[in-house]
Coordinates of C-alpha atoms in Angstrom, one line a residue:
Chain A
M700 CA -64.8 205.3 -70.4
M701 CA -66.5 208.7 -70.6
F702 CA -70.0 207.2 -70.7
A703 CA -69.3 204.3 -68.4
G704 CA -72.3 203.5 -66.2
L705 CA -74.7 206.0 -67.8
S706 CA -78.0 204.6 -68.6
R707 CA -79.3 204.4 -72.2
N708 CA -81.7 207.3 -71.5
D709 CA -78.8 209.5 -70.2
K710 CA -76.8 208.7 -73.3
L711 CA -79.7 209.7 -75.5
L712 CA -80.3 212.8 -73.5
F713 CA -76.7 213.8 -73.9
A714 CA -76.6 213.0 -77.6
G715 CA -79.8 215.0 -78.1
F716 CA -78.5 217.9 -76.1
T717 CA -75.2 217.9 -78.0
I718 CA -77.0 217.9 -81.4
A719 CA -79.4 220.7 -80.2
A720 CA -76.6 222.8 -78.9
L721 CA -74.5 222.5 -82.1
A722 CA -77.5 223.1 -84.2
M723 CA -78.6 226.1 -82.2
P724 CA -78.1 228.6 -85.1
L725 CA -80.5 226.5 -87.1
L726 CA -83.0 226.0 -84.3
A727 CA -83.0 229.7 -83.4
W728 CA -83.5 230.7 -87.0
P729 CA -87.3 230.6 -87.1
V730 CA -87.5 232.9 -84.1
G731 CA -85.0 235.3 -85.5
A732 CA -82.4 234.7 -82.8
N733 CA -79.7 233.2 -85.1
Y734 CA -77.0 235.7 -84.7
P735 CA -73.8 234.8 -82.8
D736 CA -74.0 237.5 -80.2
L737 CA -77.3 236.3 -78.9
L738 CA -76.5 232.6 -79.3
Q739 CA -73.3 233.2 -77.3
K740 CA -75.4 234.6 -74.5
F741 CA -77.6 231.5 -74.5
A742 CA -74.6 229.3 -74.1
I743 CA -72.9 231.4 -71.5
Y744 CA -76.0 232.0 -69.3
G745 CA -76.8 228.3 -69.9
I746 CA -73.5 227.4 -68.2
F747 CA -74.2 229.9 -65.4
A748 CA -77.6 228.3 -64.8
I749 CA -76.4 224.7 -64.9
G750 CA -73.8 225.5 -62.3
F751 CA -76.3 227.4 -60.1
N752 CA -78.7 224.5 -60.3
I753 CA -76.0 222.2 -58.8
L754 CA -76.1 224.3 -55.7
F755 CA -79.8 225.3 -55.6
G756 CA -81.6 222.6 -57.5
L757 CA -79.6 219.7 -56.2
T758 CA -78.3 220.7 -52.8
G759 CA -81.1 223.1 -51.8
Y760 CA -79.0 226.1 -50.9
L761 CA -80.4 229.3 -52.5
S762 CA -77.5 231.6 -53.1
F763 CA -78.3 235.2 -53.9
G764 CA -74.7 236.1 -54.6
H765 CA -73.7 234.1 -57.6
A766 CA -73.1 237.1 -59.8
A767 CA -70.0 237.8 -57.6
F768 CA -68.4 234.7 -59.1
L769 CA -69.5 235.7 -62.6
G770 CA -67.7 239.0 -62.0
V771 CA -64.6 237.5 -60.6
G772 CA -64.4 235.2 -63.6
S773 CA -64.6 238.1 -65.9
Y774 CA -62.0 240.2 -64.1
A775 CA -59.6 237.2 -63.9
A776 CA -60.0 236.5 -67.7
V777 CA -59.4 240.1 -68.6
W778 CA -56.3 240.2 -66.5
M779 CA -55.0 237.1 -68.3
F780 CA -55.7 238.9 -71.6
K781 CA -53.8 242.0 -70.3
G782 CA -50.9 240.3 -68.7
V783 CA -50.2 237.1 -70.6
T784 CA -51.9 236.3 -73.8
M785 CA -55.1 237.0 -75.9
N786 CA -55.5 233.2 -76.3
V787 CA -58.7 232.3 -74.6
I788 CA -57.7 229.0 -73.1
P789 CA -55.5 230.4 -70.3
A790 CA -58.0 233.1 -69.6
V791 CA -60.9 230.6 -69.2
I792 CA -58.8 228.3 -66.9
F793 CA -57.6 231.2 -64.8
G794 CA -61.2 232.6 -64.5
V795 CA -62.5 229.2 -63.4
L796 CA -59.7 228.7 -60.8
V797 CA -59.9 232.2 -59.3
S798 CA -63.7 232.1 -58.9
G799 CA -63.4 228.6 -57.5
M800 CA -61.0 229.8 -54.8
F801 CA -63.2 232.8 -54.2
A802 CA -66.2 230.5 -53.8
A803 CA -64.3 228.3 -51.4
L804 CA -63.8 231.3 -49.1
I805 CA -67.3 232.6 -49.3
G806 CA -68.8 229.2 -49.1
F807 CA -66.8 228.3 -46.1
I808 CA -68.3 231.2 -44.2
S809 CA -71.8 231.2 -45.7
L810 CA -72.4 227.5 -45.3
R811 CA -72.2 227.8 -41.5
R812 CA -75.9 228.7 -41.8
S813 CA -78.6 227.3 -44.0
G814 CA -82.0 228.5 -45.3
I815 CA -82.7 232.2 -45.4
Y816 CA -79.6 233.0 -43.4
F817 CA -77.4 231.4 -46.0
S818 CA -79.1 233.3 -48.7
I819 CA -78.6 236.6 -46.8
L820 CA -75.0 235.9 -46.2
T821 CA -74.3 235.2 -49.9
L822 CA -76.2 238.3 -50.8
A823 CA -74.2 240.3 -48.4
F824 CA -70.9 238.9 -49.7
A825 CA -71.9 239.6 -53.3
Q826 CA -72.9 243.2 -52.5
M827 CA -69.7 243.6 -50.6
S828 CA -67.6 242.4 -53.6
Y829 CA -69.6 244.8 -55.9
N830 CA -68.9 247.8 -53.7
L831 CA -65.2 246.8 -53.2
A832 CA -64.8 246.5 -57.0
Y833 CA -66.0 250.1 -57.2
S834 CA -63.9 251.5 -54.4
V835 CA -61.0 249.9 -52.6
L836 CA -60.1 247.4 -55.3
T837 CA -59.9 250.0 -58.1
P838 CA -56.2 249.0 -58.8
I839 CA -57.5 245.6 -59.8
T840 CA -60.9 246.4 -61.2
N841 CA -60.3 249.8 -62.6
G842 CA -63.4 251.1 -60.7
E843 CA -66.3 252.6 -62.6
T844 CA -64.6 252.6 -66.0
G845 CA -64.3 248.9 -65.8
L846 CA -61.3 246.7 -66.7
Q847 CA -60.4 246.8 -70.3
L848 CA -57.5 246.1 -72.7
S849 CA -55.1 248.9 -73.6
Q850 CA -52.1 249.4 -75.8
D851 CA -49.5 249.2 -73.1
D852 CA -50.6 245.9 -71.5
A853 CA -47.8 243.5 -70.9
R854 CA -49.2 240.4 -72.7
V855 CA -45.9 238.6 -72.1
L856 CA -46.5 235.5 -74.2
D857 CA -48.0 237.3 -77.2
R858 CA -45.0 239.7 -77.3
M859 CA -42.6 236.8 -77.5
F860 CA -44.1 235.5 -80.7
T861 CA -45.8 238.4 -82.5
E862 CA -45.2 242.1 -83.2
Q863 CA -47.5 244.5 -81.5
T864 CA -50.2 245.8 -83.9
A865 CA -51.6 249.3 -84.0
G866 CA -55.1 248.5 -82.9
L867 CA -56.2 246.6 -79.8
P868 CA -55.7 242.8 -80.3
S869 CA -58.8 240.5 -80.2
T870 CA -59.3 237.3 -78.3
N871 CA -58.4 234.2 -80.1
L872 CA -58.1 230.5 -79.9
F873 CA -54.6 229.7 -81.3
G874 CA -55.1 232.4 -83.9
L875 CA -58.8 231.8 -84.6
E876 CA -60.6 235.0 -83.7
M877 CA -63.3 234.6 -81.1
S878 CA -65.9 236.7 -82.7
G879 CA -68.9 235.7 -84.7
Y880 CA -69.6 232.0 -85.1
P881 CA -66.2 230.7 -84.0
G882 CA -66.8 232.6 -80.7
F883 CA -70.2 231.0 -80.4
Y884 CA -69.0 227.5 -81.1
F885 CA -66.2 227.9 -78.5
C886 CA -68.9 228.8 -75.9
C887 CA -71.1 226.0 -77.3
V888 CA -68.5 223.3 -76.8
L889 CA -67.9 224.5 -73.3
L890 CA -71.7 224.4 -72.7
I891 CA -71.8 220.8 -73.8
I892 CA -68.9 219.9 -71.5
A893 CA -70.5 221.7 -68.7
F894 CA -73.7 219.9 -69.3
F895 CA -71.9 216.5 -69.4
I896 CA -70.2 217.2 -66.1
A897 CA -73.5 218.2 -64.5
L898 CA -75.1 215.0 -65.8
R899 CA -72.3 212.9 -64.4
I900 CA -72.6 214.6 -61.0
Q901 CA -76.3 214.2 -60.9
R902 CA -76.1 210.5 -61.6
S903 CA -73.2 209.9 -59.2
P904 CA -73.2 208.9 -55.5
F905 CA -72.0 212.4 -54.8
G906 CA -75.1 213.8 -56.6
M907 CA -77.3 211.4 -54.6
M908 CA -75.9 212.8 -51.4
L909 CA -76.5 216.4 -52.5
R910 CA -80.2 215.5 -53.2
A911 CA -80.4 213.8 -49.8
I912 CA -79.0 217.0 -48.1
K913 CA -81.7 219.0 -49.8
T914 CA -84.4 216.6 -48.6
N915 CA -83.3 216.0 -45.0
Q916 CA -80.1 217.4 -43.6
V917 CA -80.8 216.1 -40.1
R918 CA -81.2 212.5 -41.3
M919 CA -77.9 212.9 -43.3
N920 CA -76.1 213.8 -40.1
Y921 CA -77.5 211.0 -38.1
T922 CA -76.8 208.7 -41.0
G923 CA -73.1 209.3 -40.7
F924 CA -72.5 211.9 -43.3
N925 CA -70.5 215.0 -42.7
T926 CA -72.8 217.3 -44.7
R927 CA -70.7 220.5 -44.6
P928 CA -67.9 219.4 -47.0
Y929 CA -70.5 218.1 -49.4
A930 CA -72.4 221.4 -49.5
L931 CA -69.1 223.3 -49.7
T932 CA -68.0 221.1 -52.7
A933 CA -71.3 221.8 -54.4
F934 CA -70.8 225.5 -53.7
I935 CA -67.3 225.6 -55.1
I936 CA -68.4 223.6 -58.3
S937 CA -71.2 226.0 -58.9
G938 CA -68.9 229.0 -58.3
M939 CA -66.5 227.6 -60.9
Y940 CA -69.4 227.3 -63.4
A941 CA -70.2 230.9 -62.7
G942 CA -66.5 231.8 -63.2
L943 CA -66.5 229.9 -66.5
A944 CA -69.5 231.9 -67.6
G945 CA -67.9 235.1 -66.5
S946 CA -64.7 234.4 -68.3
L947 CA -66.6 233.6 -71.5
L948 CA -68.4 236.9 -71.2
A949 CA -64.9 238.4 -71.3
V950 CA -63.9 236.2 -74.2
T951 CA -66.8 237.6 -76.3
D952 CA -66.1 241.1 -75.2
P953 CA -62.8 241.7 -73.3
L954 CA -63.9 244.1 -70.6
A955 CA -65.2 243.6 -67.1
G956 CA -67.2 245.9 -65.0
A957 CA -68.5 245.8 -61.4
E958 CA -72.2 246.0 -62.5
R959 CA -71.8 242.3 -63.5
M960 CA -71.7 241.5 -59.8
Q961 CA -74.8 243.4 -58.8
W962 CA -77.6 241.6 -57.0
T963 CA -79.9 242.0 -59.9
A964 CA -77.5 239.7 -61.9
S965 CA -77.6 237.2 -59.0
G966 CA -81.4 237.4 -59.0
E967 CA -81.5 236.7 -62.7
V968 CA -79.9 233.3 -62.5
V969 CA -82.3 232.4 -59.7
L970 CA -85.2 233.3 -62.0
M971 CA -83.6 231.3 -64.9
T972 CA -83.3 228.2 -62.8
I973 CA -86.8 228.4 -61.2
L974 CA -88.4 229.3 -64.5
G975 CA -86.9 226.3 -66.3
G976 CA -87.2 223.9 -63.4
A977 CA -84.9 223.7 -60.4
G978 CA -83.2 220.3 -60.0
T979 CA -83.7 219.2 -63.6
L980 CA -80.8 219.0 -66.0
I981 CA -82.4 220.8 -69.0
G982 CA -84.7 223.2 -67.2
P983 CA -82.1 225.8 -66.1
I984 CA -80.6 226.0 -69.6
L985 CA -84.1 226.4 -71.1
G986 CA -84.8 229.1 -68.5
A987 CA -81.6 230.9 -69.3
G988 CA -82.2 230.8 -73.0
L989 CA -85.8 232.0 -72.8
I990 CA -85.0 234.9 -70.4
K991 CA -82.1 236.1 -72.6
Y992 CA -84.2 235.7 -75.8
F993 CA -87.2 237.7 -74.5
E994 CA -85.0 240.2 -72.8
N995 CA -83.4 240.8 -76.2
I996 CA -86.8 241.3 -77.8
F997 CA -88.7 243.2 -75.2
S998 CA -86.0 245.5 -74.0
S999 CA -85.4 246.8 -77.5
Y1000 CA -89.0 247.8 -77.9
N1001 CA -90.3 251.3 -77.1
D1002 CA -93.6 253.2 -77.4
G1003 CA -92.7 254.3 -80.9
L1004 CA -91.9 250.8 -82.1
L1005 CA -95.0 249.5 -80.4
A1006 CA -97.2 252.0 -82.1
E1007 CA -95.7 251.0 -85.4
S1008 CA -96.3 247.3 -85.0
F1009 CA -100.0 248.0 -84.1
S1010 CA -100.4 250.6 -86.9
F1011 CA -102.9 248.3 -88.7
L1012 CA -105.3 248.9 -85.9
P1013 CA -107.6 252.0 -85.6
D1014 CA -106.0 254.9 -83.8
F1015 CA -107.9 254.6 -80.5
L1016 CA -107.1 250.9 -80.2
N1017 CA -103.5 251.5 -81.1
D1018 CA -103.2 254.1 -78.4
T1019 CA -104.9 251.9 -75.8
L1020 CA -102.6 249.0 -76.6
V1021 CA -99.5 251.1 -76.5
F1022 CA -100.6 252.6 -73.2
V1023 CA -101.3 249.1 -71.7
I1024 CA -98.3 247.3 -73.1
G1025 CA -95.8 250.2 -73.0
P1026 CA -94.8 249.8 -69.4
F1027 CA -93.8 246.2 -69.9
V1028 CA -91.3 246.7 -72.7
G1029 CA -88.0 248.5 -73.0
E1030 CA -86.9 249.6 -69.5
G1031 CA -90.0 247.9 -68.1
W1032 CA -89.1 244.5 -69.4
S1033 CA -88.3 243.3 -65.8
L1034 CA -91.9 244.2 -64.9
L1035 CA -93.0 241.6 -67.4
L1036 CA -90.4 239.1 -66.3
G1037 CA -91.6 239.6 -62.7
I1038 CA -95.2 238.9 -63.6
V1039 CA -94.3 235.8 -65.6
F1040 CA -92.1 234.6 -62.7
M1041 CA -94.9 235.0 -60.2
A1042 CA -97.3 233.1 -62.4
I1043 CA -94.7 230.3 -62.7
V1044 CA -94.0 230.0 -59.0
I1045 CA -97.8 230.0 -58.2
F1046 CA -99.1 227.7 -61.0
L1047 CA -96.0 225.7 -62.0
P1048 CA -93.6 225.5 -59.1
G1049 CA -91.5 222.9 -60.9
G1050 CA -91.0 225.4 -63.8
L1051 CA -91.3 224.7 -67.5
M1052 CA -90.0 221.2 -67.1
E1053 CA -93.0 220.4 -64.8
G1054 CA -95.2 221.9 -67.5
L1055 CA -93.7 219.7 -70.1
A1056 CA -94.0 216.6 -67.8
R1057 CA -97.7 217.4 -67.3
I1058 CA -98.3 217.7 -71.0
H1059 CA -96.4 214.5 -71.5
G1060 CA -98.4 212.7 -68.8
W1061 CA -101.7 214.1 -70.2
Y1062 CA -100.9 212.7 -73.6
R1063 CA -99.8 209.3 -72.2
R1064 CA -103.0 209.0 -70.2
R1065 CA -105.0 209.9 -73.3
G1066 CA -103.1 207.2 -75.2
Q1067 CA -103.6 204.7 -72.4
G1068 CA -107.3 205.7 -72.4
D1069 CA -107.5 204.8 -76.1
T1070 CA -105.8 201.4 -75.6
G1071 CA -108.0 200.8 -72.6
R1072 CA -111.1 201.4 -74.8
N1073 CA -109.7 199.2 -77.5
V1074 CA -109.1 196.4 -75.1
A1075 CA -112.6 196.8 -73.8
K1076 CA -113.9 196.8 -77.4
Q1077 CA -112.0 193.6 -78.2
A1078 CA -113.2 192.0 -75.1
A1079 CA -116.7 192.9 -76.0
E1080 CA -116.3 191.4 -79.4
Chain B
M1172 CA -70.0 192.8 -21.6
A1173 CA -71.5 196.3 -21.5
I1174 CA -71.6 198.0 -24.9
L1175 CA -72.9 201.3 -23.5
E1176 CA -72.0 202.7 -20.1
V1177 CA -73.8 205.8 -18.9
N1178 CA -72.2 207.2 -15.7
D1179 CA -73.6 209.9 -13.5
V1180 CA -75.1 211.9 -16.3
N1181 CA -76.7 215.3 -15.4
K1182 CA -78.5 217.6 -17.8
A1183 CA -80.4 220.8 -16.8
F1184 CA -82.5 223.1 -19.0
G1185 CA -82.4 226.4 -17.1
G1186 CA -83.9 225.5 -13.7
L1187 CA -85.3 222.2 -14.9
K1188 CA -83.2 219.2 -14.1
A1189 CA -84.1 216.8 -16.9
L1190 CA -81.5 214.2 -16.0
N1191 CA -80.3 213.6 -12.5
A1192 CA -77.3 211.4 -11.9
V1193 CA -78.4 208.8 -14.5
N1194 CA -76.5 205.5 -14.5
L1195 CA -77.2 202.9 -17.1
S1196 CA -75.4 199.9 -18.5
V1197 CA -76.5 198.2 -21.7
E1198 CA -75.3 194.6 -22.3
E1199 CA -74.1 193.7 -25.8
G1200 CA -76.7 191.7 -27.8
T1201 CA -79.7 192.6 -25.6
V1202 CA -82.8 194.7 -26.0
H1203 CA -82.8 197.3 -23.3
A1204 CA -86.1 199.2 -22.8
I1205 CA -86.3 202.6 -21.2
I1206 CA -89.8 203.3 -19.8
G1207 CA -91.2 206.1 -17.7
P1208 CA -94.0 208.7 -17.6
N1209 CA -94.0 211.7 -19.9
G1210 CA -91.3 214.2 -19.1
A1211 CA -89.2 211.6 -17.3
G1212 CA -86.2 212.5 -19.5
K1213 CA -86.2 209.4 -21.8
S1214 CA -85.7 211.4 -25.1
T1215 CA -83.2 213.7 -23.4
L1216 CA -81.2 210.7 -22.5
L1217 CA -81.3 209.3 -26.0
N1218 CA -80.3 212.7 -27.4
C1219 CA -77.2 212.5 -25.2
F1220 CA -76.2 209.3 -26.9
V1221 CA -76.3 210.6 -30.5
G1222 CA -74.7 214.0 -30.0
R1223 CA -77.8 216.1 -30.2
L1224 CA -77.3 217.1 -26.6
I1225 CA -74.2 217.2 -24.5
P1226 CA -74.7 216.4 -20.8
D1227 CA -73.6 218.9 -18.2
T1228 CA -71.6 216.3 -16.3
G1229 CA -71.1 212.6 -16.5
S1230 CA -69.8 210.2 -19.1
V1231 CA -71.3 208.2 -22.0
M1232 CA -69.0 205.4 -23.1
F1233 CA -69.7 203.3 -26.2
N1234 CA -67.4 200.3 -26.7
G1235 CA -64.9 202.0 -24.5
Q1236 CA -65.0 205.3 -26.4
S1237 CA -66.6 208.5 -25.1
L1238 CA -69.5 209.7 -27.2
L1239 CA -69.5 213.2 -25.6
G1240 CA -68.3 216.1 -27.7
I1241 CA -68.2 214.3 -31.0
K1242 CA -70.6 215.1 -33.8
P1243 CA -73.7 213.1 -34.8
H1244 CA -72.1 211.8 -38.0
Q1245 CA -69.0 210.6 -36.1
I1246 CA -71.2 208.8 -33.6
N1247 CA -73.0 207.1 -36.4
Q1248 CA -69.7 206.1 -37.9
T1249 CA -68.7 204.4 -34.7
G1250 CA -71.8 202.2 -35.1
V1251 CA -74.8 203.9 -33.5
A1252 CA -77.9 204.3 -35.6
R1253 CA -81.1 206.0 -34.5
V1254 CA -84.8 205.7 -35.4
F1255 CA -86.7 208.9 -34.6
Q1256 CA -90.0 209.5 -32.9
T1257 CA -91.3 211.0 -36.2
P1258 CA -89.7 209.2 -39.1
E1259 CA -86.7 211.1 -40.5
I1260 CA -86.5 209.9 -44.1
F1261 CA -85.6 211.4 -47.5
T1262 CA -89.2 212.2 -48.5
D1263 CA -88.3 213.3 -52.1
L1264 CA -86.3 210.3 -52.9
S1265 CA -87.2 206.7 -53.8
I1266 CA -87.4 203.9 -51.2
L1267 CA -84.3 202.3 -52.7
E1268 CA -82.3 205.5 -52.7
N1269 CA -83.4 206.1 -49.1
V1270 CA -81.7 202.8 -48.1
M1271 CA -78.8 203.1 -50.4
I1272 CA -77.7 206.5 -48.9
P1273 CA -77.0 205.0 -45.4
A1274 CA -75.3 202.1 -47.1
F1275 CA -73.0 204.5 -48.9
A1276 CA -72.3 206.1 -45.5
K1277 CA -71.2 202.7 -44.2
V1278 CA -69.1 201.7 -47.3
D1279 CA -67.6 205.1 -48.3
G1280 CA -67.5 206.9 -44.9
A1281 CA -68.5 210.3 -43.8
F1282 CA -67.3 212.3 -46.8
R1283 CA -66.1 211.1 -50.2
I1284 CA -66.4 212.9 -53.5
N1285 CA -67.5 210.3 -55.9
A1286 CA -68.7 212.4 -58.7
W1287 CA -67.6 210.5 -61.8
K1288 CA -68.9 207.0 -61.3
T1289 CA -72.6 206.5 -61.5
V1290 CA -74.8 205.1 -58.7
G1291 CA -75.6 202.3 -61.1
T1292 CA -72.0 201.0 -61.1
R1293 CA -72.1 200.5 -57.3
G1294 CA -73.9 197.2 -57.4
E1295 CA -72.6 196.1 -54.0
V1296 CA -74.3 199.1 -52.3
R1297 CA -77.5 198.4 -54.2
D1298 CA -77.4 194.7 -53.2
M1299 CA -77.0 195.7 -49.5
A1300 CA -80.1 198.0 -49.8
E1301 CA -82.2 195.5 -51.7
K1302 CA -81.5 192.7 -49.2
V1303 CA -82.6 194.8 -46.2
L1304 CA -85.7 196.1 -48.1
E1305 CA -86.6 192.5 -48.6
E1306 CA -86.2 191.7 -45.0
V1307 CA -88.5 194.6 -43.9
G1308 CA -91.0 193.8 -46.7
L1309 CA -90.6 197.0 -48.7
H1310 CA -88.9 195.5 -51.7
E1311 CA -92.0 195.7 -53.9
K1312 CA -92.2 199.4 -53.3
R1313 CA -88.5 200.2 -53.9
D1314 CA -89.1 202.6 -56.8
I1315 CA -91.8 204.8 -55.3
I1316 CA -91.2 208.1 -53.6
A1317 CA -90.9 207.9 -49.9
S1318 CA -93.3 210.7 -49.2
S1319 CA -96.2 208.6 -50.5
L1320 CA -95.7 205.8 -47.9
S1321 CA -98.1 205.2 -45.1
R1322 CA -96.9 206.1 -41.6
G1323 CA -96.2 202.5 -40.7
D1324 CA -94.2 202.0 -43.9
K1325 CA -92.2 205.2 -43.3
R1326 CA -91.2 203.7 -39.9
R1327 CA -90.3 200.4 -41.5
L1328 CA -88.3 202.4 -44.1
E1329 CA -86.4 204.3 -41.4
M1330 CA -85.7 201.0 -39.7
A1331 CA -84.3 199.6 -42.9
M1332 CA -82.1 202.7 -43.3
C1333 CA -80.6 201.9 -39.9
L1334 CA -80.4 198.1 -40.4
V1335 CA -78.5 198.5 -43.7
Q1336 CA -75.6 200.0 -41.8
D1337 CA -75.5 196.9 -39.5
P1338 CA -75.0 199.1 -36.5
K1339 CA -73.6 197.8 -33.2
L1340 CA -76.2 199.8 -31.3
L1341 CA -79.7 200.7 -32.6
L1342 CA -81.7 203.4 -30.7
L1343 CA -85.4 203.3 -31.2
D1344 CA -87.4 206.3 -30.0
E1345 CA -91.0 205.2 -29.6
P1346 CA -91.0 203.0 -32.7
T1347 CA -94.7 202.3 -32.4
A1348 CA -96.0 205.7 -31.4
G1349 CA -99.2 206.6 -33.2
M1350 CA -99.5 203.2 -34.9
S1351 CA -102.5 201.0 -35.2
R1352 CA -102.5 197.7 -33.3
A1353 CA -101.8 195.8 -36.5
D1354 CA -98.9 198.1 -37.4
T1355 CA -97.6 197.8 -33.9
N1356 CA -97.6 194.1 -34.1
N1357 CA -95.9 194.2 -37.4
T1358 CA -93.1 196.4 -36.0
V1359 CA -92.7 194.1 -33.0
D1360 CA -92.5 191.1 -35.3
L1361 CA -90.0 192.9 -37.5
L1362 CA -87.8 193.7 -34.5
Q1363 CA -87.9 190.1 -33.3
R1364 CA -87.0 188.9 -36.8
V1365 CA -84.5 191.3 -38.3
G1366 CA -81.1 192.3 -36.9
T1367 CA -81.4 190.1 -33.9
H1368 CA -77.7 190.3 -33.1
I1369 CA -77.9 194.1 -32.9
T1370 CA -78.0 195.7 -29.4
K1371 CA -81.1 197.8 -29.1
I1372 CA -82.3 200.6 -26.8
V1373 CA -86.0 201.1 -27.0
I1374 CA -88.0 204.0 -25.6
E1375 CA -91.6 202.9 -25.5
H1376 CA -94.9 203.7 -23.9
D1377 CA -96.7 200.6 -25.1
M1378 CA -96.2 198.0 -22.3
H1379 CA -97.2 195.2 -24.7
V1380 CA -94.3 196.1 -26.9
V1381 CA -91.9 196.5 -24.0
F1382 CA -92.7 193.2 -22.5
S1383 CA -92.5 191.3 -25.8
L1384 CA -89.1 192.8 -26.8
A1385 CA -87.1 193.7 -23.8
D1386 CA -84.5 191.6 -22.1
H1387 CA -83.8 194.4 -19.6
I1388 CA -85.9 197.3 -18.5
S1389 CA -84.9 200.6 -16.9
V1390 CA -87.5 202.8 -15.4
L1391 CA -86.9 206.6 -15.6
A1392 CA -88.9 209.0 -13.5
Q1393 CA -88.1 212.7 -13.0
G1394 CA -84.7 212.3 -14.5
T1395 CA -83.6 209.4 -12.4
V1396 CA -83.4 205.7 -12.9
I1397 CA -85.7 204.4 -10.2
A1398 CA -85.5 200.7 -11.1
G1399 CA -83.8 198.3 -13.4
G1400 CA -84.1 194.6 -14.1
K1401 CA -85.6 191.8 -16.0
P1402 CA -89.2 192.4 -17.2
E1403 CA -90.7 190.1 -14.6
E1404 CA -88.9 191.9 -11.8
I1405 CA -90.1 195.3 -13.1
K1406 CA -93.7 194.1 -13.4
G1407 CA -93.8 193.4 -9.6
N1408 CA -91.8 196.4 -8.4
P1409 CA -94.0 198.5 -6.2
K1410 CA -91.8 201.6 -6.7
V1411 CA -92.4 201.4 -10.5
Q1412 CA -96.1 200.9 -10.1
E1413 CA -96.3 204.0 -7.9
A1414 CA -94.1 206.2 -10.1
Y1415 CA -95.2 205.0 -13.5
L1416 CA -98.7 203.7 -13.3
G1417 CA -99.7 205.9 -10.3
G1418 CA -98.0 208.9 -11.9
A1419 CA -99.7 208.3 -15.2
H1420 CA -103.1 208.0 -13.7
A1421 CA -102.8 210.9 -11.3

């Protein structure tokens, strides 16, 4: 039933994706990214980007405020940890639901406009949420300190079954602690489910309507479709994906701060989606993984480390290289990201997926060229 | 029986009176052409039928139901489809998808979340689309992307997108504008061949097209209907010759 109606290619795509996701520790090993904390980030931001792509890539609405849903998901999950139980399932469900409701509200208002006005509205809402989290909503968000666990949290359900321990409890899945690889695999399974749902949406009549809205909203209206609820549904779904990602961030590290809602975080998911390829299924996940991977590498570099890695070079070359590359690493990593992003938008507007498609097409043409020559040769003989 | 009744419709843009007490009655099953010089208010009138514009006063009744104040998608759902002056199609999607989408609007209504079933399982919708594509002669090209079609084919595609909904009333805004003679003839041929039971309103400049298609002609000049009748009556009407031909050559 689960796979009913999906084409052979889609089933293969899903199978391939599942295997790749589960084998991520192995796949990431050659590039030295095979530790759970980073892998977890790949999975979480992959979910975030898949959801964002449903709104931006499929429906054509560019939201600049999706970090707000990420933040709301985190806060909701931490509240669940504080109030009810350290089990991650209720926290994740609560995070998804709350951000879904939040998305319904913001989407309802923002979707009254489209194009740049929609983007500005979402940006304004996200910045508003960010500032509210710092100020008026301090009772809920704990302001600048951020929301975190404490000894005197209620944790009603946990108290009923277990004695309170001396230290702070850790997040768990029915007793299995959500740190290290179990934590990663929890996120990984959710990534696979998130991918599967996105695949089903993309292949469904609903997904077809979303793509049609992106292409020609006027025609949709004169064709008898009420486009607003379609766009709103897409907005809510992508908000729920963001909420899921946010609650998973809280699962791996049970604290939530307002900086998660800042506009830079909203911009990051836009970069991920465009870098990988907006509108494709795999692209956004690829973009998320790459950005998180390179962020991890480059932001940890500094001039000293650079000088060390070029120490085999003569001094003057070493100094020049450090001078040239220095501004692009560590704090300056976003400078590098910006340049790469500009290059992608200018030369490869379809993102990495377009790049792969071009390479594939090039190989196929070359292959066909060969067979063409063979046929000609046979004909000549 | 009249399927569309336009009564005393007025529309002004600022000081410009685009429509001045327009009365029109379109008989069911006929092809009704609206002709007139540039700026006569033809497109304005059409826009009043599909909810793009709302007249200042007057009424537009379709099948006994008022079309004023309801949204474009609701008007379409009552059975009015429209072909635009510049084809409005889904340029990034395939030809087949372009025609399946309106078919979904007909089968599933204005809004339905159908996110778990795949498009592939909706064979009945695909059949509807393929049948119409065959009729308009685009079936061979069903898997190519709409943006790569020629201008004439884009129009035929838009026509297919309307025909697949089997509308009660089809509005055609200059269906042959900018077309070569051959493409124009193809379009006329298509309109005579396909969906013959559908009531049509055609806005057209090409007199050859008008006289080969229309059962009834209304002449609009300066926002008013100055004449109406069968093609042969209109041909000989001196008022029309003065307003239309004279005006056009002035």
